[in-house]
Coordinates of C-alpha atoms in Angstrom, one line a residue:
M8 CA 0.0 0.0 0.0
P9 CA 2.7 2.7 0.8
A10 CA 4.6 2.0 -2.3
L11 CA 1.2 2.4 -4.4
L12 CA 0.3 5.7 -2.9
A13 CA 3.8 7.0 -3.2
A14 CA 3.7 6.1 -7.0
V15 CA 0.2 7.8 -7.5
L16 CA 1.4 10.9 -5.5
L17 CA 4.3 11.0 -8.0
L18 CA 1.9 10.7 -10.9
L19 CA 0.1 13.6 -9.8
L20 CA 3.0 15.7 -10.9
Y21 CA 1.6 15.1 -14.4
T22 CA -2.1 15.5 -13.5
A23 CA -4.1 18.4 -12.3
E24 CA -5.8 17.4 -9.1
S25 CA -6.7 14.2 -7.3
F26 CA -9.9 13.9 -5.2
T27 CA -10.3 11.3 -2.4
A28 CA -13.7 9.7 -2.0
A29 CA -15.4 8.8 1.2
P30 CA -16.4 5.1 1.4
I31 CA -19.7 4.5 -0.5
S32 CA -21.9 1.6 -0.7
Q33 CA -21.7 -0.5 -3.8
T34 CA -24.8 -0.4 -5.9
T35 CA -25.6 -2.1 -9.3
I36 CA -27.1 -0.4 -12.4
R37 CA -29.5 -3.1 -13.4
N38 CA -30.5 -3.4 -17.0
S39 CA -28.2 -0.5 -17.9
R40 CA -27.6 0.6 -21.5
L41 CA -24.6 2.5 -20.5
F42 CA -21.7 1.5 -22.7
A43 CA -18.4 3.2 -23.9
T44 CA -15.9 2.3 -26.5
K45 CA -13.1 0.6 -24.8
T46 CA -9.6 -0.6 -26.0
K47 CA -11.1 -4.1 -25.5
N48 CA -14.6 -4.7 -25.7
E49 CA -16.3 -4.7 -22.2
Q50 CA -19.3 -3.3 -20.7
L51 CA -18.9 -0.4 -18.3
K52 CA -19.4 -1.4 -14.6
S53 CA -21.2 0.8 -12.0
V54 CA -18.6 0.8 -9.4
Y55 CA -14.7 1.1 -9.4
D56 CA -12.1 1.7 -6.7
V57 CA -10.7 4.5 -8.7
L58 CA -11.9 6.5 -11.7
I59 CA -9.4 8.4 -13.9
V60 CA -10.4 11.3 -16.2
G61 CA -8.1 11.6 -19.2
S62 CA -5.6 9.2 -20.5
G63 CA -2.6 11.2 -21.0
I64 CA 0.7 9.8 -19.9
G65 CA -0.1 10.9 -16.1
G66 CA -3.4 9.3 -16.1
L67 CA -2.3 6.0 -17.8
S68 CA 0.6 5.8 -15.4
A69 CA -1.7 6.2 -12.4
A70 CA -4.0 3.5 -13.8
A71 CA -1.1 1.2 -14.5
I72 CA 0.2 1.4 -10.9
L73 CA -3.1 1.1 -9.3
S74 CA -4.1 -1.9 -11.5
K75 CA -0.8 -3.6 -10.6
Y76 CA -1.5 -3.3 -6.9
G77 CA -5.0 -4.9 -7.3
Y78 CA -7.4 -1.8 -7.5
S79 CA -10.4 -1.8 -10.0
V80 CA -9.6 1.1 -12.3
A81 CA -11.4 2.8 -15.1
V82 CA -9.9 5.5 -17.4
F83 CA -12.2 7.7 -19.3
E84 CA -10.9 9.5 -22.5
S85 CA -12.9 11.9 -24.8
H86 CA -10.6 11.2 -27.8
Y87 CA -10.7 8.2 -30.1
A88 CA -7.3 7.1 -29.0
P89 CA -5.5 6.9 -25.5
G90 CA -2.2 9.0 -24.8
G91 CA -3.2 12.5 -24.8
A92 CA -0.5 14.7 -26.5
A93 CA 1.6 11.4 -27.0
H94 CA -1.3 9.6 -28.9
G95 CA 0.2 10.0 -32.4
F96 CA -1.6 9.5 -35.8
T97 CA -1.0 7.6 -39.0
I98 CA -1.9 9.0 -42.6
K99 CA -2.5 6.6 -45.5
R100 CA -1.1 7.8 -48.8
P101 CA -0.4 6.1 -52.1
E102 CA 3.2 5.8 -51.1
G103 CA 2.1 4.0 -47.9
L104 CA 1.6 4.7 -44.2
F105 CA 3.1 7.7 -42.5
T106 CA 3.2 7.7 -38.7
F107 CA 3.6 11.0 -36.9
D108 CA 4.1 12.1 -33.2
T109 CA 1.7 14.7 -31.9
G110 CA 3.6 15.8 -29.0
P111 CA 6.8 14.6 -27.1
S112 CA 9.5 13.0 -29.2
F113 CA 12.7 13.5 -27.1
F114 CA 13.3 10.7 -24.5
S115 CA 16.0 9.2 -22.4
G116 CA 16.1 6.5 -19.7
L117 CA 13.4 4.3 -21.2
N118 CA 15.5 1.7 -22.8
S119 CA 15.2 -1.5 -21.0
D120 CA 18.6 -2.7 -22.3
Y121 CA 20.3 -0.1 -20.0
P122 CA 20.1 0.2 -16.3
A123 CA 17.3 2.3 -14.8
K124 CA 17.7 5.5 -13.0
S125 CA 15.5 5.9 -9.8
S126 CA 15.1 9.6 -10.8
N127 CA 13.2 8.7 -14.0
P128 CA 9.7 8.3 -13.0
L129 CA 8.2 6.9 -16.3
R130 CA 10.8 4.3 -16.5
S131 CA 10.2 3.3 -12.8
I132 CA 6.5 2.8 -13.6
L133 CA 7.3 0.8 -16.7
D134 CA 9.6 -1.5 -14.6
V135 CA 6.9 -1.8 -11.8
I136 CA 4.4 -3.1 -14.4
D137 CA 6.9 -5.2 -16.2
E138 CA 6.4 -3.5 -19.5
Q139 CA 9.2 -2.5 -22.1
V140 CA 9.3 0.0 -24.8
E141 CA 11.6 -1.1 -27.6
C142 CA 14.1 1.8 -28.1
I143 CA 17.0 2.6 -30.6
P144 CA 19.8 4.4 -28.6
Y145 CA 21.5 7.4 -30.1
E146 CA 24.0 9.9 -28.7
T147 CA 23.8 13.2 -30.9
F148 CA 21.3 15.9 -32.0
G149 CA 21.9 19.0 -34.0
L150 CA 22.0 22.8 -32.9
L151 CA 21.1 25.5 -35.3
F152 CA 22.2 28.6 -33.5
P153 CA 23.1 32.1 -34.5
D154 CA 26.7 31.1 -33.7
G155 CA 26.7 28.3 -36.2
E156 CA 25.5 24.7 -36.8
F157 CA 26.8 22.2 -34.2
V158 CA 26.3 18.5 -33.2
H159 CA 25.4 18.1 -29.5
S160 CA 26.7 15.3 -27.4
S161 CA 27.9 14.4 -24.0
K162 CA 31.2 16.1 -24.8
F163 CA 29.3 19.5 -25.3
G164 CA 31.4 21.2 -22.5
L165 CA 34.7 19.4 -23.0
S166 CA 37.8 20.4 -24.9
G167 CA 36.9 20.2 -28.6
G168 CA 33.2 20.3 -27.9
V169 CA 30.6 22.9 -28.9
I170 CA 31.4 25.4 -26.0
D171 CA 35.0 25.2 -26.9
Q172 CA 34.3 25.9 -30.5
V173 CA 32.1 29.0 -29.7
S174 CA 33.6 30.4 -26.3
G175 CA 37.1 28.8 -26.2
G176 CA 39.0 27.8 -23.0
S177 CA 37.1 30.4 -20.8
G178 CA 33.7 28.8 -21.6
V179 CA 35.1 25.3 -21.1
S180 CA 36.4 26.4 -17.6
Q181 CA 33.1 27.9 -16.7
W182 CA 31.1 24.9 -17.9
K183 CA 33.4 22.6 -15.7
K184 CA 32.7 24.7 -12.7
L185 CA 29.0 24.5 -13.2
M186 CA 29.2 20.7 -13.7
E187 CA 31.2 20.4 -10.4
N188 CA 28.6 22.4 -8.6
M189 CA 25.9 20.1 -10.0
D190 CA 27.5 16.9 -9.0
P191 CA 26.3 16.9 -5.4
L192 CA 22.8 17.9 -6.5
A193 CA 22.7 15.2 -9.0
K194 CA 23.7 12.8 -6.2
A195 CA 20.9 14.1 -4.1
V196 CA 18.3 13.6 -6.7
A197 CA 19.4 10.0 -7.3
A198 CA 19.5 9.4 -3.5
M199 CA 15.7 9.4 -3.3
P200 CA 13.6 7.6 -5.9
T201 CA 10.8 9.8 -7.1
A202 CA 8.4 7.0 -6.4
A203 CA 9.2 7.2 -2.7
I204 CA 8.1 10.8 -2.4
R205 CA 4.7 11.8 -0.9
A206 CA 3.1 14.5 1.1
D207 CA 1.6 12.7 4.1
P208 CA 2.9 11.0 7.1
G209 CA 3.3 7.7 5.1
V210 CA 6.4 9.3 3.7
A211 CA 8.2 8.0 6.8
L212 CA 7.6 4.4 5.4
T213 CA 8.3 5.0 1.7
A214 CA 11.1 7.5 2.0
G215 CA 12.7 6.4 5.4
M216 CA 14.5 3.6 4.0
F217 CA 16.4 5.9 1.6
L218 CA 17.5 8.4 4.3
P219 CA 20.9 6.7 4.8
N220 CA 21.7 7.7 1.2
F221 CA 21.9 11.3 2.3
A222 CA 24.3 10.6 5.1
K223 CA 27.3 11.6 3.1
L224 CA 25.6 14.5 1.5
N225 CA 25.7 18.1 2.5
P226 CA 22.3 19.1 3.8
L227 CA 22.8 22.8 2.8
E228 CA 23.5 21.4 -0.8
N229 CA 20.3 19.6 -0.8
L230 CA 18.3 22.7 0.0
K231 CA 19.6 24.2 -3.4
L232 CA 17.3 21.6 -5.3
T233 CA 14.3 23.7 -4.5
K234 CA 15.9 26.9 -5.8
P235 CA 15.6 28.2 -9.5
F236 CA 18.4 26.9 -11.6
K237 CA 19.4 30.5 -12.4
S238 CA 20.9 30.7 -8.9
I239 CA 23.1 27.7 -9.5
I240 CA 24.4 29.2 -12.6
D241 CA 25.2 32.5 -10.9
D242 CA 26.7 30.7 -7.8
A243 CA 29.3 29.0 -10.3
N244 CA 30.1 32.4 -11.8
V245 CA 28.9 31.4 -15.3
N246 CA 28.7 34.6 -17.3
D247 CA 29.5 33.3 -20.8
S248 CA 26.7 34.4 -23.0
F249 CA 26.5 31.2 -25.1
I250 CA 26.3 28.9 -22.0
T251 CA 23.7 30.9 -20.2
N252 CA 21.7 31.2 -23.6
W253 CA 22.0 27.4 -24.0
L254 CA 20.7 26.7 -20.5
D255 CA 17.8 29.0 -20.9
V256 CA 16.9 27.0 -24.1
L257 CA 17.3 23.7 -22.3
C258 CA 15.3 24.8 -19.3
F259 CA 12.6 26.1 -21.7
C260 CA 12.3 22.8 -23.5
L261 CA 12.1 21.0 -20.1
S262 CA 9.7 23.1 -18.2
G263 CA 8.3 25.8 -20.3
V264 CA 10.2 28.6 -18.6
P265 CA 13.8 29.7 -18.6
S266 CA 16.5 29.1 -16.0
D267 CA 15.2 31.7 -13.5
G268 CA 11.8 29.7 -13.5
T269 CA 13.0 26.1 -13.7
I270 CA 13.5 24.2 -10.4
T271 CA 17.1 22.9 -9.9
A272 CA 15.9 19.4 -9.1
E273 CA 14.7 19.1 -12.7
M274 CA 18.0 20.2 -14.1
A275 CA 20.0 18.0 -11.8
M276 CA 18.3 14.9 -13.4
M277 CA 18.4 16.4 -17.0
M278 CA 22.1 17.4 -16.9
G279 CA 22.9 13.8 -15.9
E280 CA 20.9 12.4 -18.7
F281 CA 22.7 14.7 -21.1
Y282 CA 26.2 14.9 -20.0
D283 CA 27.2 11.7 -18.3
E284 CA 30.0 10.2 -20.1
D285 CA 27.8 7.3 -21.3
A286 CA 24.7 9.4 -21.8
I287 CA 22.4 8.1 -24.6
M288 CA 18.8 9.1 -25.7
D289 CA 16.0 6.8 -26.8
C290 CA 14.1 6.6 -30.0
P291 CA 11.0 4.6 -29.3
V292 CA 10.3 2.2 -32.1
G293 CA 7.0 3.2 -33.6
G294 CA 6.9 6.6 -32.1
A295 CA 5.7 7.9 -28.7
K296 CA 2.6 5.8 -29.2
S297 CA 4.7 2.7 -28.2
I298 CA 4.9 4.2 -24.7
V299 CA 1.2 4.7 -24.5
D300 CA 0.9 1.2 -25.8
A301 CA 3.1 -0.2 -23.1
L302 CA 1.1 1.7 -20.4
V303 CA -2.2 0.4 -21.8
R304 CA -0.8 -3.2 -21.8
G305 CA 0.1 -2.8 -18.2
I306 CA -3.3 -1.5 -17.3
E307 CA -5.4 -4.1 -19.1
K308 CA -3.3 -7.2 -18.0
N309 CA -4.0 -6.4 -14.5
G310 CA -7.7 -5.9 -14.9
G311 CA -8.0 -2.1 -15.6
S312 CA -10.2 -0.6 -18.3
I313 CA -9.8 2.3 -20.7
F314 CA -12.9 3.7 -22.2
L315 CA -12.5 5.9 -25.4
K316 CA -14.8 8.4 -26.8
S317 CA -16.2 8.7 -23.3
H318 CA -16.4 12.4 -22.3
V319 CA -16.8 13.1 -18.7
D320 CA -19.4 15.9 -18.1
E321 CA -19.3 15.9 -14.3
I322 CA -17.2 14.8 -11.4
V323 CA -19.7 14.3 -8.7
I324 CA -18.9 15.7 -5.3
N325 CA -20.8 15.0 -2.1
D326 CA -19.9 16.4 1.3
G327 CA -16.6 17.6 0.0
K328 CA -15.6 14.2 -1.4
A329 CA -15.4 13.1 -5.0
T330 CA -17.7 10.1 -5.2
G331 CA -18.3 9.5 -8.9
L332 CA -18.7 10.9 -12.4
R333 CA -21.2 11.1 -15.2
L334 CA -20.5 10.6 -18.9
K335 CA -21.9 12.8 -21.6
N336 CA -25.4 12.0 -22.7
S337 CA -25.9 9.8 -19.7
D338 CA -27.8 10.4 -16.2
T339 CA -26.1 7.4 -14.5
T340 CA -23.4 7.9 -12.1
I341 CA -20.4 5.7 -12.1
E342 CA -19.2 5.5 -8.5
A343 CA -15.6 5.6 -7.1
K344 CA -14.9 3.8 -3.9
K345 CA -11.5 5.1 -3.2
G346 CA -11.1 8.2 -5.3
I347 CA -10.9 10.1 -8.5
I348 CA -7.8 11.3 -10.4
S349 CA -7.9 14.0 -12.9
N350 CA -5.5 14.2 -15.8
L351 CA -7.1 17.4 -17.1
S352 CA -5.3 20.7 -17.1
I353 CA -5.9 22.9 -14.0
W354 CA -7.9 25.3 -16.0
D355 CA -10.2 22.8 -17.7
L356 CA -10.8 21.2 -14.2
M357 CA -11.8 24.4 -12.5
N358 CA -13.3 26.3 -15.4
S359 CA -15.1 24.0 -17.6
G360 CA -18.1 23.1 -15.3
I361 CA -16.8 19.5 -14.9
V362 CA -16.5 20.2 -11.1
D363 CA -19.0 22.2 -9.2
T364 CA -16.4 24.5 -7.6
R365 CA -19.1 25.9 -5.1
Q366 CA -18.3 22.9 -3.1
L367 CA -14.6 23.5 -2.9
P368 CA -12.9 26.1 -0.7
E369 CA -12.9 29.4 -2.6
T370 CA -9.3 30.3 -2.0
F371 CA -8.4 26.7 -3.4
V372 CA -10.4 27.5 -6.5
K373 CA -9.1 31.0 -7.0
E374 CA -5.5 30.1 -6.6
R375 CA -5.8 27.3 -9.3
S376 CA -8.0 29.2 -11.7
E377 CA -5.4 32.1 -11.7
T378 CA -2.5 29.8 -12.6
P379 CA -0.8 31.4 -15.6
A380 CA -0.8 29.3 -18.7
C381 CA 1.9 29.1 -21.2
P382 CA 1.2 30.1 -24.7
S383 CA 0.1 27.4 -27.4
F384 CA 1.9 25.9 -30.2
M385 CA 2.3 25.7 -34.1
H386 CA 3.0 22.3 -35.6
L387 CA 4.0 21.2 -39.0
H388 CA 4.0 17.5 -39.9
V389 CA 5.6 16.4 -43.3
G390 CA 5.9 13.1 -45.0
F391 CA 8.7 13.5 -47.6
K392 CA 11.0 11.6 -50.0
C393 CA 14.3 10.6 -48.6
S394 CA 16.5 7.8 -49.0
R395 CA 18.3 5.9 -46.1
E396 CA 21.7 7.2 -47.3
E397 CA 20.3 10.7 -47.1
L398 CA 18.8 10.1 -43.6
K399 CA 22.2 9.0 -42.3
K400 CA 23.5 12.6 -42.8
L401 CA 20.8 14.1 -40.8
Q402 CA 20.3 14.3 -37.0
A403 CA 17.0 12.9 -35.4
H404 CA 16.5 16.2 -33.6
Y405 CA 17.5 19.8 -34.0
I406 CA 17.0 22.8 -31.8
F407 CA 16.8 26.2 -33.7
M408 CA 17.3 29.6 -32.1
D409 CA 17.2 32.6 -34.4
D410 CA 18.4 35.4 -32.3
W411 CA 20.0 35.4 -28.8
N412 CA 19.1 39.0 -28.4
R413 CA 15.4 38.0 -28.2
R414 CA 14.0 35.9 -25.4
V415 CA 13.5 32.1 -26.0
T416 CA 9.9 32.7 -25.3
D417 CA 9.4 35.2 -28.0
E418 CA 7.3 34.2 -31.0
E419 CA 9.1 32.7 -34.0
N420 CA 12.4 32.5 -32.3
C421 CA 12.7 29.0 -31.4
A422 CA 11.7 25.8 -33.0
L423 CA 12.2 22.1 -32.2
I424 CA 12.7 19.5 -35.1
S425 CA 12.1 15.8 -34.8
I426 CA 13.0 13.5 -37.6
P427 CA 12.5 10.1 -35.9
S428 CA 12.9 8.3 -39.3
V429 CA 16.6 8.8 -39.0
H430 CA 16.6 5.8 -36.6
D431 CA 13.3 4.2 -37.1
N432 CA 12.4 3.1 -40.6
S433 CA 9.0 1.7 -39.6
L434 CA 7.3 5.1 -39.5
A435 CA 7.4 5.8 -43.2
P436 CA 7.4 3.8 -46.6
E437 CA 10.6 2.9 -48.2
N438 CA 12.6 5.8 -49.3
H439 CA 10.4 8.2 -47.4
A440 CA 10.5 9.8 -43.8
V441 CA 8.6 11.9 -41.4
I442 CA 9.3 15.3 -39.8
H443 CA 7.5 17.0 -36.8
I444 CA 8.6 20.6 -36.1
Y445 CA 6.9 22.8 -33.6
T446 CA 7.1 26.1 -31.7
P447 CA 7.5 25.1 -28.1
A448 CA 4.8 27.0 -26.3
T449 CA 5.3 30.4 -28.0
E450 CA 2.2 30.8 -30.2
R451 CA -0.2 33.4 -28.8
Y452 CA -3.8 32.1 -28.6
E453 CA -5.3 35.5 -28.9
R454 CA -4.5 35.5 -32.6
W455 CA -6.7 32.5 -33.1
E456 CA -9.5 32.6 -30.7
N457 CA -12.0 34.4 -32.8
V458 CA -11.1 32.6 -36.0
K459 CA -13.5 29.8 -37.1
R460 CA -12.0 26.6 -37.9
N461 CA -11.8 25.6 -41.7
S462 CA -12.8 29.1 -42.7
P463 CA -10.8 30.9 -45.4
E464 CA -9.5 33.2 -42.9
Y465 CA -8.4 30.2 -40.6
N466 CA -6.7 28.5 -43.7
Q467 CA -4.8 31.8 -44.6
L468 CA -3.6 32.2 -41.0
K469 CA -2.4 28.5 -40.9
E470 CA -0.3 29.2 -44.1
E471 CA 1.0 32.5 -42.7
R472 CA 2.0 31.1 -39.3
S473 CA 3.5 27.8 -40.6
A474 CA 5.8 29.8 -42.9
F475 CA 8.4 30.3 -40.0
L476 CA 8.4 26.5 -39.6
W477 CA 8.9 25.8 -43.4
S478 CA 11.9 28.3 -43.4
V479 CA 13.5 26.5 -40.4
L480 CA 13.1 23.1 -42.0
E481 CA 14.8 24.5 -45.3
K482 CA 17.8 25.1 -43.2
V483 CA 18.1 21.3 -42.6
I484 CA 16.5 20.1 -46.0
P485 CA 16.7 23.0 -48.5
D486 CA 14.2 21.3 -51.0
I487 CA 11.9 20.0 -48.3
R488 CA 8.7 21.5 -50.0
E489 CA 9.6 19.8 -53.3
R490 CA 10.2 16.4 -51.5
S491 CA 7.0 16.7 -49.4
V492 CA 4.2 14.2 -50.3
H493 CA 1.9 15.1 -47.3
Y494 CA 1.9 17.8 -44.8
Q495 CA -0.5 19.0 -42.1
V496 CA -0.4 22.2 -39.9
G497 CA -1.6 22.1 -36.3
T498 CA -2.7 25.3 -34.5
P499 CA -3.7 26.4 -31.0
L500 CA -7.2 25.5 -32.2
T501 CA -5.9 21.9 -33.0
H502 CA -4.6 21.6 -29.7
Q503 CA -7.7 22.9 -28.1
R504 CA -10.0 20.6 -30.1
F505 CA -8.2 17.2 -30.0
L506 CA -6.5 17.5 -26.6
N507 CA -9.3 19.4 -24.8
R508 CA -6.8 21.9 -23.7
H509 CA -7.6 25.4 -22.3
R510 CA -6.6 27.9 -24.9
G511 CA -4.5 25.2 -26.6
T512 CA -1.9 25.4 -23.8
D513 CA 0.0 22.4 -22.6
W514 CA 1.3 23.3 -19.3
C515 CA 1.5 26.2 -16.7
A516 CA 4.3 28.8 -16.4
C517 CA 5.3 27.2 -13.3
R518 CA 7.5 29.2 -10.7
R519 CA 5.7 28.7 -7.4
R520 CA 8.4 30.0 -5.1
F521 CA 10.1 32.5 -7.4
G522 CA 7.5 34.4 -9.3
Y523 CA 4.7 32.2 -10.8
D524 CA 2.2 29.8 -9.3
C525 CA 2.5 26.2 -10.0
C526 CA -0.3 23.8 -11.3

């Protein structure tokens, strides 16, 4: 039980809120016609231990752990496929099938052929449920910066590496000092598995066994983990502009805010994943959907259920406790004996009407409703002609920055490119490949909110706002437009529609202790 609760608490880092239900009597819906589309055909039951709203990675992870420990679980997803932003999609063309990622595409620590790190929560969950994700390891990715084009590797800050090429020996020395300062912080992160952390007295059971790991660590150093990463950079006297710019980009890609808003604990884990001598990254075979598939397998083999095209209209609250939910076009309440976990964004949970917020403390609702949201995204998915020989000359990922004098959060200044076909030839027909390029949470929703989807105005705006993405792709593949056999543009309205995300956002601008509120 303690391990279960610890893991569920961990997963709430991915979810918006959880609700604990008071014990309720089991009732049966007799002669019910209440059904939902499931990943496996099965009638919906009237009572479960835990109900989960939303099948993003967080919701699926929570369901997988709960099912593993014997709890009856049902996950409800509005979309036709599980996975949230990671669900992916496939397009059938005369040339064959093209499979695209819709969201995350940059992974490390998932490959079961390599030892797991306790600080990697998703790998911890996959190991607990005994599911593997087949991955192709790789070591490099591309950087397209104002300073030039570079290949990033674990030797980034060493002699002959990218920093040396740009900033010389002074930059290398500053990077070395920063990494020395990060070493005890990385050890502190590794000393406590994320699955052992919880916020109630049970932490004595789950975390207590790991306390001896901290005996040789400096308690004052451990306190730095909760500070913004910018303070660690300053403490190391890093003032080289290329290094500070790069760290802002890295933080932004990780958390949606630059180094002054990213918590040091996140970067302590990330820096190890990138800059350990034997650091590798993982290309999941079949795309990010293979991670979703592994979690779904873990849920269903242990008796859990996932119901698709099943929109939750209401989370029922009685006497301050979440006791059940109602699906769209149904008056029947599905009861939760133990609790309900929401994988919705905080804004969709508090402002969509799914919860009667009058039954919750006013300050609780106000604080969460006012959480600032990051902007939205522009996406471009392209299926294109490309031989294996040509793919071998490309990197699977590129990070593009146009101008260091502008902020990484500015529109049309940063773009992320993923070409998984460089490593995985299962995603496109022979002599073809797939690309996904997007602006990372910098597209302003206000530009789109009064535009009607599929209208001439909408189509024109899509063309205008995707021009930046095309121009970035042409820096990698100059004739990408001529090679293209299929392309699709995704907008903030696409995010809002298919992911049920408030104003097309994906995360909050998260700086609780140093400026922003956190989800």
